Coordinates of C-alpha atoms and ligand atoms in Angstrom, one line a residue:
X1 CA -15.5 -1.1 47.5
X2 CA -15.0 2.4 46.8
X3 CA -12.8 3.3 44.1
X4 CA -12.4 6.7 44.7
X5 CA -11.4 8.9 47.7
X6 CA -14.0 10.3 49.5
X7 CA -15.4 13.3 48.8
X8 CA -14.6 16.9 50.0
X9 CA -17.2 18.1 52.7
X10 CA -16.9 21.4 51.7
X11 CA -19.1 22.7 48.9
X12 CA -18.4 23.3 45.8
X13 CA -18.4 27.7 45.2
X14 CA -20.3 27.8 42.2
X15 CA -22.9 26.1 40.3
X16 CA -21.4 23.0 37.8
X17 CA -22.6 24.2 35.0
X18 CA -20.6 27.3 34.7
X19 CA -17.7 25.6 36.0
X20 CA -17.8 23.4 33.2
X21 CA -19.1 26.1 31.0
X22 CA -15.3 27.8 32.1
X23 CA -13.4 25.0 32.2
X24 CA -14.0 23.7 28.4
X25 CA -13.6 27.6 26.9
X26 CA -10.6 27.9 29.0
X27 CA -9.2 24.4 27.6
X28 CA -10.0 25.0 24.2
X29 CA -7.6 28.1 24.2
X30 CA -5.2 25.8 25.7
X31 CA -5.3 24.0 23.0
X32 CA -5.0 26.4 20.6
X33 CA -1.8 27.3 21.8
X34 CA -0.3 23.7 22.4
X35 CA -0.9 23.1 18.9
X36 CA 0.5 26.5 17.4
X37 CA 3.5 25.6 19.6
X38 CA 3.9 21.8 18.8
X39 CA 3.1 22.4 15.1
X40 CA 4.8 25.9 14.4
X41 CA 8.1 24.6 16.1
X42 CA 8.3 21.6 14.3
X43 CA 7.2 23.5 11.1
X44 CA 9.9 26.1 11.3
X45 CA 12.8 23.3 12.3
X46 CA 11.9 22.1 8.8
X47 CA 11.8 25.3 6.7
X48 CA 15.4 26.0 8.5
X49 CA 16.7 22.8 8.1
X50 CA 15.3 22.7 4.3
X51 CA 16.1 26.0 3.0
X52 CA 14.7 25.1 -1.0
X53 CA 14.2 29.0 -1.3
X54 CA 14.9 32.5 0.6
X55 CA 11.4 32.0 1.3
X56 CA 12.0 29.1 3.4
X57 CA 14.3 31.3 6.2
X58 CA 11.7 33.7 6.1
X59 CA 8.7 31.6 7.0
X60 CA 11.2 30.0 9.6
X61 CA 12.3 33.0 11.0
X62 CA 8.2 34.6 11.0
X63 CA 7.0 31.3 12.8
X64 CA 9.8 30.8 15.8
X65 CA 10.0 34.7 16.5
X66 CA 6.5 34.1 17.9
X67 CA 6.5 30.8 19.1
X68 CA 8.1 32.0 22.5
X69 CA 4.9 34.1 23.1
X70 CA 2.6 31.6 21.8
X71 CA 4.3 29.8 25.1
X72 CA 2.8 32.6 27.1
X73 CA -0.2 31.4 25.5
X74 CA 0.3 28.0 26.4
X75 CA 1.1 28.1 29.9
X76 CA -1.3 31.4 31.0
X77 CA -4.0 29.4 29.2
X78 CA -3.4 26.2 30.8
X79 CA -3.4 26.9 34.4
X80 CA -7.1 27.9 34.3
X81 CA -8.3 24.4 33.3
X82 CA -5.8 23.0 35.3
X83 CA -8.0 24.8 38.1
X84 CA -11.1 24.1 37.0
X85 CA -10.1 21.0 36.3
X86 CA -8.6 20.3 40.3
X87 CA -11.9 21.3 41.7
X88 CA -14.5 19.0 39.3
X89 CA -12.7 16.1 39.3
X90 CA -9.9 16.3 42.5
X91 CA -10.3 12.9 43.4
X92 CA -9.5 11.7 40.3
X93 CA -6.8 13.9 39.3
X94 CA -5.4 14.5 42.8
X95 CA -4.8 10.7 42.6
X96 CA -3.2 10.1 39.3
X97 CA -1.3 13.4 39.3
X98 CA 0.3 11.9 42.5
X99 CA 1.0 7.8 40.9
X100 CA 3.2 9.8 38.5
X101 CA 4.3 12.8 40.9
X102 CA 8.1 12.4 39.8
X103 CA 7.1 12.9 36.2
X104 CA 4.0 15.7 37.0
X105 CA 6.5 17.5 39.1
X106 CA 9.4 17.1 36.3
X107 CA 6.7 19.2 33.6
X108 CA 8.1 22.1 35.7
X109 CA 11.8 21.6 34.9
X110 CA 10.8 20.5 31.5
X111 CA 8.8 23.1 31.0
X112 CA 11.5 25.6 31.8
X113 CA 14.4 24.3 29.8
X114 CA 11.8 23.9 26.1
X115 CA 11.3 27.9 26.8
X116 CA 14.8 28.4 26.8
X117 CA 15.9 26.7 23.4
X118 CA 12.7 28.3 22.3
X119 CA 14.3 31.2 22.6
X120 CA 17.9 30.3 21.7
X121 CA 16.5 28.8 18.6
X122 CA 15.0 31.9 18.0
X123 CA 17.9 34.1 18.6
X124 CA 20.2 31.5 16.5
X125 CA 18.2 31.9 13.2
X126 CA 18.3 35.5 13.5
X127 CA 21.8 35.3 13.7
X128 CA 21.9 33.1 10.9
X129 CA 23.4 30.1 12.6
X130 CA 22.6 26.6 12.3
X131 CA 19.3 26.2 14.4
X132 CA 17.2 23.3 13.5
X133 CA 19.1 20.7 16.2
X134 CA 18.1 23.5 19.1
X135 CA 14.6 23.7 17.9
X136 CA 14.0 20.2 17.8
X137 CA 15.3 19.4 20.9
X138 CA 12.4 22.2 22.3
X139 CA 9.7 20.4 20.4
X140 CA 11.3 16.8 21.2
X141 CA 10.6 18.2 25.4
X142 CA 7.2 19.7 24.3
X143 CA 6.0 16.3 23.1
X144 CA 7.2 14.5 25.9
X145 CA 5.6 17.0 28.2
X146 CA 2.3 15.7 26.2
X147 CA 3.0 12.8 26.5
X148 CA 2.6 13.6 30.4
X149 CA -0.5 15.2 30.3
X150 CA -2.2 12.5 27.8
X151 CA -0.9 9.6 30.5
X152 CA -2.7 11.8 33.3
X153 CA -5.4 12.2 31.8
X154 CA -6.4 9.0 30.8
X155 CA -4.7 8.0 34.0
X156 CA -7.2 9.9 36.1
X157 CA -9.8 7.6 34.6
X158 CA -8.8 4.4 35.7
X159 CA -9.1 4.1 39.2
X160 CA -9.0 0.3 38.8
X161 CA -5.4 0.2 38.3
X162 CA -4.6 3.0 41.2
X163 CA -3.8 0.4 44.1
X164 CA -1.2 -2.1 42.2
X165 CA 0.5 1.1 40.7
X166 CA 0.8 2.7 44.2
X167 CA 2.2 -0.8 45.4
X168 CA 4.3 -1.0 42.2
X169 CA 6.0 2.5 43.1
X170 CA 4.7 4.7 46.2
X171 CA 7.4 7.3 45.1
X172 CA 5.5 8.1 41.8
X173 CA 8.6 7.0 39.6
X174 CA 6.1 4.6 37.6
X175 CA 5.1 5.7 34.4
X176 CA 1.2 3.2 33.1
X177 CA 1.7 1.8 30.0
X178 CA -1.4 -0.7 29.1
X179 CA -4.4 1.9 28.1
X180 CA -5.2 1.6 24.3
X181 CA -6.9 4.9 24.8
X182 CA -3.2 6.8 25.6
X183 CA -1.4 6.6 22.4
X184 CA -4.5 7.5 20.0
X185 CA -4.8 10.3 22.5
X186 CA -1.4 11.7 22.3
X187 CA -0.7 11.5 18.4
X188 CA -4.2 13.4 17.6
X189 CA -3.1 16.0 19.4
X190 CA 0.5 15.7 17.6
X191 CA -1.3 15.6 14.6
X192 CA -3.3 18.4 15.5
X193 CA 0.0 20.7 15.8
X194 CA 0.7 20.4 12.1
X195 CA -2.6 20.9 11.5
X196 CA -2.8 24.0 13.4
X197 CA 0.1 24.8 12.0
X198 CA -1.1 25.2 8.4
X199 CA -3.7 27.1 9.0
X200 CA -1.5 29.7 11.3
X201 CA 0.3 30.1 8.2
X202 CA -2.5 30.6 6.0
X203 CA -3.8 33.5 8.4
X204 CA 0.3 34.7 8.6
X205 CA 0.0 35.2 5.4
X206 CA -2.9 37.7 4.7
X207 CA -0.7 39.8 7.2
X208 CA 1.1 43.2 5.7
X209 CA 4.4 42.2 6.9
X210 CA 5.1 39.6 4.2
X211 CA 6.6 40.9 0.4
X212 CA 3.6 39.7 -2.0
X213 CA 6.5 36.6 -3.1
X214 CA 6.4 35.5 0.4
X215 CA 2.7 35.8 1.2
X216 CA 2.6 33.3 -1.9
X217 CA 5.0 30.8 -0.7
X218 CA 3.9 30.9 3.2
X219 CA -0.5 30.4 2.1
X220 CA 0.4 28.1 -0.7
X221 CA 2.5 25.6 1.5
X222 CA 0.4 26.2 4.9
X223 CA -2.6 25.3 3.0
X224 CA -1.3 22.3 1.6
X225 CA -0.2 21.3 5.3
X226 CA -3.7 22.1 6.5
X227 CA -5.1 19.7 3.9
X228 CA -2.9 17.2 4.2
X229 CA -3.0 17.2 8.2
X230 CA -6.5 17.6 8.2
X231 CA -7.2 14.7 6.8
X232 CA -4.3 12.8 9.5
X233 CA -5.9 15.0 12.3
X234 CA -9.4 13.3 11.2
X235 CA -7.8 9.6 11.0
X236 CA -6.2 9.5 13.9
X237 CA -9.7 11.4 15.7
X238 CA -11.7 8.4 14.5
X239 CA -9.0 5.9 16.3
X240 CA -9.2 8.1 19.4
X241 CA -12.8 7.9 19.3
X242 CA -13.2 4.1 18.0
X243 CA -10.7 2.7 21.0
X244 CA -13.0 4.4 23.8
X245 CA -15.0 1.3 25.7
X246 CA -18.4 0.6 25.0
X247 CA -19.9 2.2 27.9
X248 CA -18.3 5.8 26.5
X249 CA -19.8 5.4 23.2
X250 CA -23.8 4.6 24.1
X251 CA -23.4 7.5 26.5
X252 CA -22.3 10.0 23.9
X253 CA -24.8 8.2 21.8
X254 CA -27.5 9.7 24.7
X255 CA -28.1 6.1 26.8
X256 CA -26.9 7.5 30.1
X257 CA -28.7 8.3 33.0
X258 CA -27.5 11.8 31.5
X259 CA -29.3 11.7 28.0
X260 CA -27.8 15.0 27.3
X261 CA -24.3 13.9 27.0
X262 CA -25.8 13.1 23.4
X263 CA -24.7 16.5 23.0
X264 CA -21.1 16.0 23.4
X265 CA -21.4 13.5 21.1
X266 CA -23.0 16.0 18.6
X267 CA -19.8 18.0 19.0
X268 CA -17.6 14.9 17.7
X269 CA -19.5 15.5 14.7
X270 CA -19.4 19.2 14.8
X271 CA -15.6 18.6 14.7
X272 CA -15.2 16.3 12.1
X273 CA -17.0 18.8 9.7
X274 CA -15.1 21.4 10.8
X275 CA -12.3 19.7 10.3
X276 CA -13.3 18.8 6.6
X277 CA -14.3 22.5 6.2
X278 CA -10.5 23.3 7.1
X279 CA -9.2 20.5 4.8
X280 CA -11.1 22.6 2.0
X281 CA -9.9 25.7 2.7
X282 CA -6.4 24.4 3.2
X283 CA -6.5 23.2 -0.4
X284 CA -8.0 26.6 -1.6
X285 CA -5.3 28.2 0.1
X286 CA -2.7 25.8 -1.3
X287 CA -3.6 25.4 -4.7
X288 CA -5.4 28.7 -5.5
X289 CA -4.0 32.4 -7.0
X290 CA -5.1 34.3 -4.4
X291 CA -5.8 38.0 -4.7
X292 CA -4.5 40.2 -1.4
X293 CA -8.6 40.7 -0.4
X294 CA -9.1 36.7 -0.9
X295 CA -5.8 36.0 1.4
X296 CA -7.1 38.5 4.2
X297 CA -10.5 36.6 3.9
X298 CA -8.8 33.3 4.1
X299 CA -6.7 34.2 6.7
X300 CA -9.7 35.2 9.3
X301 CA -11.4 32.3 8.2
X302 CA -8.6 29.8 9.4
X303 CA -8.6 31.3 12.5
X304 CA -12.6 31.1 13.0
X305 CA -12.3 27.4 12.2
X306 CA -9.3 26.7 14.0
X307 CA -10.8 28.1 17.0
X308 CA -14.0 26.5 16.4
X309 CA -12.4 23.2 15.8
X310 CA -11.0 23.1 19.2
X311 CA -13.9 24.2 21.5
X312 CA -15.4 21.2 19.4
X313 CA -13.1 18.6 20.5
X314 CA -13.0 20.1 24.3
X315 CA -16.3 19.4 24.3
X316 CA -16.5 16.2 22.8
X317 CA -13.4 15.1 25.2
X318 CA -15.2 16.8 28.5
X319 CA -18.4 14.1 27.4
X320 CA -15.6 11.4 27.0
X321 CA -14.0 12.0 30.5
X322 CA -17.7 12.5 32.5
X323 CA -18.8 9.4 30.7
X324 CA -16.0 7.3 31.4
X325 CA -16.2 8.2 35.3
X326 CA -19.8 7.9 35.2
X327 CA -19.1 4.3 34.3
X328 CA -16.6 3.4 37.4
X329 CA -19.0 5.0 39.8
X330 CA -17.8 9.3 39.5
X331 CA -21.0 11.1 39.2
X332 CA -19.4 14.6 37.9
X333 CA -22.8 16.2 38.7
X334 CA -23.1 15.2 42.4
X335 CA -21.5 17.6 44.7
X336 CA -23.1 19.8 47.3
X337 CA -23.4 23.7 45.7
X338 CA -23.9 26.7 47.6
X339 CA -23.2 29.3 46.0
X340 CA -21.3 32.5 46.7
X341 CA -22.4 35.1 44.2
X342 CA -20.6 37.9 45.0
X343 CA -17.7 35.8 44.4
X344 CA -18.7 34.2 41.2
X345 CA -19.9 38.0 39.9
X346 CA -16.5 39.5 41.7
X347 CA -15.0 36.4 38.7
X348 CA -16.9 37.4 35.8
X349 CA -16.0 41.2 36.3
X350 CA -12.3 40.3 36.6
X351 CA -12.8 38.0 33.8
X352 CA -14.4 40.4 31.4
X353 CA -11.5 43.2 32.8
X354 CA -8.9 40.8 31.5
X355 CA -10.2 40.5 28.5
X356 CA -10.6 43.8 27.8
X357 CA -6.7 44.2 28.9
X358 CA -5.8 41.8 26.6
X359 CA -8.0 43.0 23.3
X360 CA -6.5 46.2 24.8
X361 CA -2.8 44.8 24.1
X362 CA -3.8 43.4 20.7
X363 CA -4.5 47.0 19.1
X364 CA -1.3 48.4 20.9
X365 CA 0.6 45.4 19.0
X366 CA -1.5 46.1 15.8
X367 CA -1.0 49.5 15.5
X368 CA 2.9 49.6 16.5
X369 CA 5.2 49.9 13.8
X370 CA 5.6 47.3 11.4
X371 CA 8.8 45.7 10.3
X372 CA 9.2 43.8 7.1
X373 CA 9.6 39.5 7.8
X374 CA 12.4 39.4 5.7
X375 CA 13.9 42.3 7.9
X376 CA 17.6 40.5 9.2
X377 CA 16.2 40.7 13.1
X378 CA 13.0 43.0 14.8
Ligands
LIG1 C1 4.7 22.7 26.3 C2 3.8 22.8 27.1 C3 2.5 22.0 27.1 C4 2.0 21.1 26.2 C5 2.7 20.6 25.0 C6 0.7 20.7 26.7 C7 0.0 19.8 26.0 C8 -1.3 19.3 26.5 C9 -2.0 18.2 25.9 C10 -1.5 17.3 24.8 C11 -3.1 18.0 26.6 C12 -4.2 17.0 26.3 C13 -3.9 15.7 27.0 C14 -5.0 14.7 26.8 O1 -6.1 14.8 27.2 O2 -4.7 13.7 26.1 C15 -3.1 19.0 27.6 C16 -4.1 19.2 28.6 C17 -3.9 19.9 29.7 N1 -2.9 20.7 30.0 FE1 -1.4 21.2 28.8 N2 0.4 21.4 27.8 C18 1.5 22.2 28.1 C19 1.6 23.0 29.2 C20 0.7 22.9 30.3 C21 1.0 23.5 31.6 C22 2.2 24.3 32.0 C23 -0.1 23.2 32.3 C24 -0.4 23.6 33.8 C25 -0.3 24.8 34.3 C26 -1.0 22.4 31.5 C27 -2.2 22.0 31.9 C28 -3.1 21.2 31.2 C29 -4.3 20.6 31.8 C30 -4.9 20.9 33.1 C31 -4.8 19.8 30.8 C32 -6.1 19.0 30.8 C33 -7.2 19.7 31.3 C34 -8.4 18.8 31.4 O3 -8.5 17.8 30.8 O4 -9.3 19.2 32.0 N3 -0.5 22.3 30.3 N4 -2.0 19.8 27.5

């Protein structure tokens, strides 16, 4: 019996490889986002709720005034995945996104109401009210909403419960529960968030906007959360990893009839040094008297590995996802291709325009006028 549905007679538009090649950049961004927005929120409801020194306000104030455009980030980053996503691996996804369709649809409503008290907890601090309650409700809803997209994704890899979950609920009100690969899933990327969330600081403070007192306080503690979550982010990234079935592991190992998945499994490597590198420069950040050149250095450098960190563990998941389908009979890599290329060159030229926009937008934002952190509101 097949397990999946059948497959889409119309061919795919471009060849897999840059599909892939898209989809995995595109994701990694994504996640760079999620976890600025699941760490920095949760990072600035502490320093507001725990105000040991004037310092505190002002990190929380720096971190939530740009958490509502890091959730620009998030969603404008996620969608082309999502995409990419749809069209490699429809049958899969178009299945479990509809076993949970009351929850997939809900993201949207969800979605909605954590931008909101993003920006209410925003304005709040600002005004100097009481925030920390409205800023952990938005991160409580930004959890949850992974907590969503970790049960569909490891959802969309187990066709074998499909059929008594449909018969269970046929109105996609039933949430699975029963896959020891879910909750490893969803708390490395919560761990990531704080994480992330260190090293952010570490690179806010090399910026000119901080009073030299501050730019201590914000690198000396973010670095010391970068360490210290590094080394969580790491833990929980070996459970991930050590809870995936056996069939996962000798394929990243390179014993598939796809010996180059070996490569994704190289990345799970690449990570974990990464991640040790950022551990090390978290604790150089946190522990060290930085000079302003050292702290610019420092903060260029958390970004590099941050970034690097992520396209590492996109990779390593995309190997963990082909690998596991491969196993129930989804063969990623066979689909019909033809080609369009003026569409696929029409892409790239809109994609490279885009980014141009954007670095364009970056040096209008880095050259406009700079207001001090500790400013009362910008
Ligand atoms: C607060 C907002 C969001 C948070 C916290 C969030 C978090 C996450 C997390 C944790 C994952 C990884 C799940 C896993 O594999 O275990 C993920 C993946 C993903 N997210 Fe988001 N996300 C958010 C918004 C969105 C939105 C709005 C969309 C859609 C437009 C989206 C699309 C995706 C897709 C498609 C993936 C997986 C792609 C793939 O595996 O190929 N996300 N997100």
């Amino acid at each position: 019996m097949h397990l999946f549905p059948a497959v889409d007679p119309i061919p795919l538009p471009a060849p897999i490889w840059l599909l892939k090649l898209l989809h995995v950049v595109t994701l990694a961004l994504h996640f760079v986002a999620v976890e600025m927005l699941l760490g920095g929120l949760l990072l600035a409801v502490l320093f507001s709720l725990f105000r040991g020194s004037p310092q505190s306000l002002v990190t929380a104030r720096a971190l939530a005034r740009r958490l509502t455009v890091v959730m620009t980030f998030v969603i404008n980053l996620a969608v082309p995945p999502l995409l990419f996503a749809q069209v490699l691996y429809g049958r899969a996804l178009y299945t479990s996104s509809v076993l949970i369709g009351l929850y997939w649809i809900s993201i949207i409503a969800i979605l909605t109401l954590t931008y909101w008290l993003l920006y209410r907890f925003t304005a709040r601090l600002e005004a100097g009210k009481a925030a920390w309650w409205v800023g952990l409700s938005a991160w409580v809803l930004a959890g949850f909403i992974a907590r969503l997209l970790s049960t569909n994704m490891t959802l969309m890899l187990r066709p074998e419960v499909w059929r008594e979950m449909y018969s269970a609920s046929s109105m996609g009100a039933y949430l699975p529960t029963g896959d020891p690969t879910l909750t490893p899933r969803w708390l490395l990327m919560l761990a990531g968030g704080l994480f992330i969330g260190g090293l952010w600081m570490v690179y806010l403070a090399g910026r000119s906007t901080f009073t030299a007192e501050e730019k201590k306080f914000v690198a000396g503690l973010g670095g010391k959360i970068a360490a210290v979550f590094g080394l969580v982010y790491l833990a929980a990234g070996l459970w991930a990893a050590s809870v995936q079935p056996d069939a996962v592991k000798a394929g990243l190992a390179g014993q598939s009839i796809y010996p180059l998945y070996k490569f994704a499994g190289f990345a799970g490597y690449g990570w974990l040094a990464l991640v040790v590198v950022a551990v090390l420069l978290g604790a150089f950040a946190g522990f060290a008297n930085l000079s302003a050149r050292m702290s610019g250095w420092l903060a260029w450098s958390a970004v590099l590995v941050a970034v690097l960190t992520e396209i590492m563990f996109a990779v390593y998941r995309d190997g963990v996802r082909d690998m596991t389908l491969l196993s129930k009979g989804y063969d990623v890599w066979d689909r019909v291709v033809v080609t369009n290329w003026s569409v696929v060159g029409l892409f790239l030229a809109l994609f490279v325009a885009g980014l141009g926009v954007v670095a364009w937008l970056v040096s209008v934002v880095a050259r406009a006028k700079k207001v001090m952190e500790g400013a009362a509101s910008i």
